[in-house]
JSON list of C-alpha atoms in Angstrom, two decimals:
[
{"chain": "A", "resi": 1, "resn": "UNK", "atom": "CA", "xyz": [0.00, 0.00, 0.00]},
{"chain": "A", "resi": 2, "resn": "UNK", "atom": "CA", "xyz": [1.11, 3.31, -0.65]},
{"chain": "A", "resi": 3, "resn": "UNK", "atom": "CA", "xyz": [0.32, 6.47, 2.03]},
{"chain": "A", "resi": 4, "resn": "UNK", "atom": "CA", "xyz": [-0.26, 10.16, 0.17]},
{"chain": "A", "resi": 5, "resn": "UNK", "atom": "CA", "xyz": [-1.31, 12.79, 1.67]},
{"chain": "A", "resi": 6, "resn": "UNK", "atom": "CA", "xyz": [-4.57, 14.56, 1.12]},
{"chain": "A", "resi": 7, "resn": "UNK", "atom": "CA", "xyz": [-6.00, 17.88, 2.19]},
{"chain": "A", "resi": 8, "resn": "UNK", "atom": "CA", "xyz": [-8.09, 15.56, 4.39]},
{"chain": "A", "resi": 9, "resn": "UNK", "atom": "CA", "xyz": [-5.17, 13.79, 6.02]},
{"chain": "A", "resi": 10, "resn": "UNK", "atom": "CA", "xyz": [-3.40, 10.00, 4.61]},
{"chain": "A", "resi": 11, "resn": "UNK", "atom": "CA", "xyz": [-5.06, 8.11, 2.21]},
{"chain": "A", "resi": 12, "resn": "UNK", "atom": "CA", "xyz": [-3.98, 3.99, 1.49]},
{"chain": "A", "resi": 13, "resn": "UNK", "atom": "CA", "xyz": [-4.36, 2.95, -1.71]},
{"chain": "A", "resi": 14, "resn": "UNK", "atom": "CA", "xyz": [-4.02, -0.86, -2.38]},
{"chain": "A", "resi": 15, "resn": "UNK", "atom": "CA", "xyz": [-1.52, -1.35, -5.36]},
{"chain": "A", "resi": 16, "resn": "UNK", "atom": "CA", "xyz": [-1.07, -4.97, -6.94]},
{"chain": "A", "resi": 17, "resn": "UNK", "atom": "CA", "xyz": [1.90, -6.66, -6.21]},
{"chain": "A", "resi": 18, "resn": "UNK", "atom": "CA", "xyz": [2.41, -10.45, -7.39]},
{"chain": "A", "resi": 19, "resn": "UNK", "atom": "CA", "xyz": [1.92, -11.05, -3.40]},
{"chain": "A", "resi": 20, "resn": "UNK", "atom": "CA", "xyz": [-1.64, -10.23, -3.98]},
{"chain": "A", "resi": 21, "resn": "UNK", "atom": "CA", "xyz": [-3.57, -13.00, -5.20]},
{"chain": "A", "resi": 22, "resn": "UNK", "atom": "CA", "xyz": [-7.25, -14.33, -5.79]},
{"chain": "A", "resi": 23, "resn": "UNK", "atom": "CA", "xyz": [-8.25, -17.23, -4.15]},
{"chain": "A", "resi": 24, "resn": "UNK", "atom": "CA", "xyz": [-10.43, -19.39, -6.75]},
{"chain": "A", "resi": 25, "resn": "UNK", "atom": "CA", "xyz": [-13.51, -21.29, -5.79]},
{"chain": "A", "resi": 26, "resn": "UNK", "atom": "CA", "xyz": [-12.05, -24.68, -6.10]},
{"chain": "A", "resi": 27, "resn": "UNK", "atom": "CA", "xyz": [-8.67, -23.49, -3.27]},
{"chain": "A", "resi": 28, "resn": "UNK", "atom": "CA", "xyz": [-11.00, -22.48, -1.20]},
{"chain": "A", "resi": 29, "resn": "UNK", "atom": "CA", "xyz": [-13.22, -25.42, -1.14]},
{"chain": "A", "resi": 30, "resn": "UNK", "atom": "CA", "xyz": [-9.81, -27.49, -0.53]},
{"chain": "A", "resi": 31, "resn": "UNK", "atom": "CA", "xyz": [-9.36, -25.57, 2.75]},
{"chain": "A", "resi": 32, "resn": "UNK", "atom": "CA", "xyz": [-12.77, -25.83, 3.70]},
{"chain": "A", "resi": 33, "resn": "UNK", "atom": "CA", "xyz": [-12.64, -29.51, 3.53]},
{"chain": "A", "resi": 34, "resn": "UNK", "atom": "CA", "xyz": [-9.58, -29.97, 5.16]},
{"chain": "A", "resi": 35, "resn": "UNK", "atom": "CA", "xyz": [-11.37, -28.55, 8.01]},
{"chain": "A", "resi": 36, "resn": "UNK", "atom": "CA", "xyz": [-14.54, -29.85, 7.79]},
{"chain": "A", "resi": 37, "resn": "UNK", "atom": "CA", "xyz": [-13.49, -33.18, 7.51]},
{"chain": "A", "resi": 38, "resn": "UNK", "atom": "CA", "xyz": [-12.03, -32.78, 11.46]},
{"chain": "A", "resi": 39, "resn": "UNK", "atom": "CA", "xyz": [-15.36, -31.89, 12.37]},
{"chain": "A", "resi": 40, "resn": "UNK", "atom": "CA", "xyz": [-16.73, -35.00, 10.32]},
{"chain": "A", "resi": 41, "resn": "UNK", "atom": "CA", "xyz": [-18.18, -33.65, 7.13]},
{"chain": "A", "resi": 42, "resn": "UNK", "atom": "CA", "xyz": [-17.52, -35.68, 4.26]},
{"chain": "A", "resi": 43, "resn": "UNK", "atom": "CA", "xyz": [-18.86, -33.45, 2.02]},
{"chain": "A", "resi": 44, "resn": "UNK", "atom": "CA", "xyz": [-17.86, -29.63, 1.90]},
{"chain": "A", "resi": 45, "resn": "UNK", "atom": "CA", "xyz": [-18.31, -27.20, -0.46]},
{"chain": "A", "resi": 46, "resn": "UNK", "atom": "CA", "xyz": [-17.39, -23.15, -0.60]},
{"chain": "A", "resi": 47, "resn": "UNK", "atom": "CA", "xyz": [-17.97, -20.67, -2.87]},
{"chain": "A", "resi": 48, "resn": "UNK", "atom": "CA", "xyz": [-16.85, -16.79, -2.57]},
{"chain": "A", "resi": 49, "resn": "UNK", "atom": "CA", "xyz": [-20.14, -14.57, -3.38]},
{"chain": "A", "resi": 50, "resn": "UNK", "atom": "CA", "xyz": [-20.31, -10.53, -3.81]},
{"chain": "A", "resi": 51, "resn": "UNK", "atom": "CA", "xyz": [-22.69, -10.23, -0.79]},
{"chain": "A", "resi": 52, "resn": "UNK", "atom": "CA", "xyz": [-22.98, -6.45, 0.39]},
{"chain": "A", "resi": 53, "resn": "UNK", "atom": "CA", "xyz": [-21.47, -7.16, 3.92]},
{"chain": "A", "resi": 54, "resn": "UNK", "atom": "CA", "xyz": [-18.38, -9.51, 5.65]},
{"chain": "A", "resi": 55, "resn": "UNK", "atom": "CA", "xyz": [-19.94, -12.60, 6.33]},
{"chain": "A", "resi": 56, "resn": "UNK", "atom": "CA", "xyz": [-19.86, -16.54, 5.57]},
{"chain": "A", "resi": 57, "resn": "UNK", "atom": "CA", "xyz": [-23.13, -18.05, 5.14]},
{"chain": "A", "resi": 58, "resn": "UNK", "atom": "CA", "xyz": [-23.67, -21.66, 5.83]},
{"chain": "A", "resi": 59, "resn": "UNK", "atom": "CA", "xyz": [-26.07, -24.32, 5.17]},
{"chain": "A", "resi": 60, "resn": "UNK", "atom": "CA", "xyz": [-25.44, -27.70, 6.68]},
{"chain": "A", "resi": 61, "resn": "UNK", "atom": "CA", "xyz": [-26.79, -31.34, 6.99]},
{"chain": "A", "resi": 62, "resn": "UNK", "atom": "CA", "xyz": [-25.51, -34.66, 8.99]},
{"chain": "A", "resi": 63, "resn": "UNK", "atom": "CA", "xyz": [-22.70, -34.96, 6.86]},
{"chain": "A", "resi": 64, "resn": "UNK", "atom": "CA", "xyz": [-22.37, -32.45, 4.23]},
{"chain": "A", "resi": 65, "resn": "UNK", "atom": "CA", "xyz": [-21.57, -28.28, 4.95]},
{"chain": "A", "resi": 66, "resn": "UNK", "atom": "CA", "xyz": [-21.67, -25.69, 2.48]},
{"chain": "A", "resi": 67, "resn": "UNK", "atom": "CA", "xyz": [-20.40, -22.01, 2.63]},
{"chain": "A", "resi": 68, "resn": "UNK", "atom": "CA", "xyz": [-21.01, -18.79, 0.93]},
{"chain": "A", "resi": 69, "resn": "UNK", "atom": "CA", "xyz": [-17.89, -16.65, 1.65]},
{"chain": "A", "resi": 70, "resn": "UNK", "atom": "CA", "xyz": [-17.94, -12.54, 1.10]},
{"chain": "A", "resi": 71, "resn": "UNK", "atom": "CA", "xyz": [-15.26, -11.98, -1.65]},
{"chain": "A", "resi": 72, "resn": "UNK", "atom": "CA", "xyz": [-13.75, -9.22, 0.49]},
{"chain": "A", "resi": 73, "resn": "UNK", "atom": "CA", "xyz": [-11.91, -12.29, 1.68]},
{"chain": "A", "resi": 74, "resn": "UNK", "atom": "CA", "xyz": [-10.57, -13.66, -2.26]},
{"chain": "A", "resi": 75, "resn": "UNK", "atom": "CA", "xyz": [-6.95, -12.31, -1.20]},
{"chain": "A", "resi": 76, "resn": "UNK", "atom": "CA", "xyz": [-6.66, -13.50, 1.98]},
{"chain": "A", "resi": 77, "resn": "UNK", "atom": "CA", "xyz": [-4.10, -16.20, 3.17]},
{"chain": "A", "resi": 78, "resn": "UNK", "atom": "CA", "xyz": [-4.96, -19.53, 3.65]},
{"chain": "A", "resi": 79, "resn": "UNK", "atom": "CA", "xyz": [-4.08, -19.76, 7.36]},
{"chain": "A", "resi": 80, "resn": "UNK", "atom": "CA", "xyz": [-7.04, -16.33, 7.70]},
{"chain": "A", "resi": 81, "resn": "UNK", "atom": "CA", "xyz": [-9.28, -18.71, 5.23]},
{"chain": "A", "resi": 82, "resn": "UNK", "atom": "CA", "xyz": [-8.82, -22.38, 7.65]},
{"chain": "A", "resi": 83, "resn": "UNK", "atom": "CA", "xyz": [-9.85, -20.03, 10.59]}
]
């Protein structure tokens, strides 16, 4: 990020670097199994959506989860995604 100054006061202003990544769909379904299967789902599946706020949605059954993740999270790292 890069810090300039305003007449307000510092702005940030996210720049790409090749550090900065997008999860896909399929990545983050890996993690979410990898947890899910310690907590006994067999099936898990997780999809990033462009909902309006931060939030994971989540729809489960006796041995199958699935999650709606807000894609404010697509960049994140996989430790912040298993958590």
């Amino acid at each position: 990020m890069r810090n300039r100054k305003t007449a307000e006061g510092d702005v940030f202003i996210a720049t790409f670097n090749e550090k900065n990544r997008t999860v896909s769909d399929d990545h983050l379904t890996m993690i979410f199994a990898a947890v899910g299967a310690r907590h006994g789902y067999k099936d898990v599946g997780a999809e990033f959506a462009a909902l309006e706020d931060f939030k994971v949605r989540w729809q489960r059954s006796y041995n199958w989860i699935r999650f709606t993740v807000s894609d404010y999270l697509d960049r994140a790292p996989d430790d912040v995604l298993g958590g």
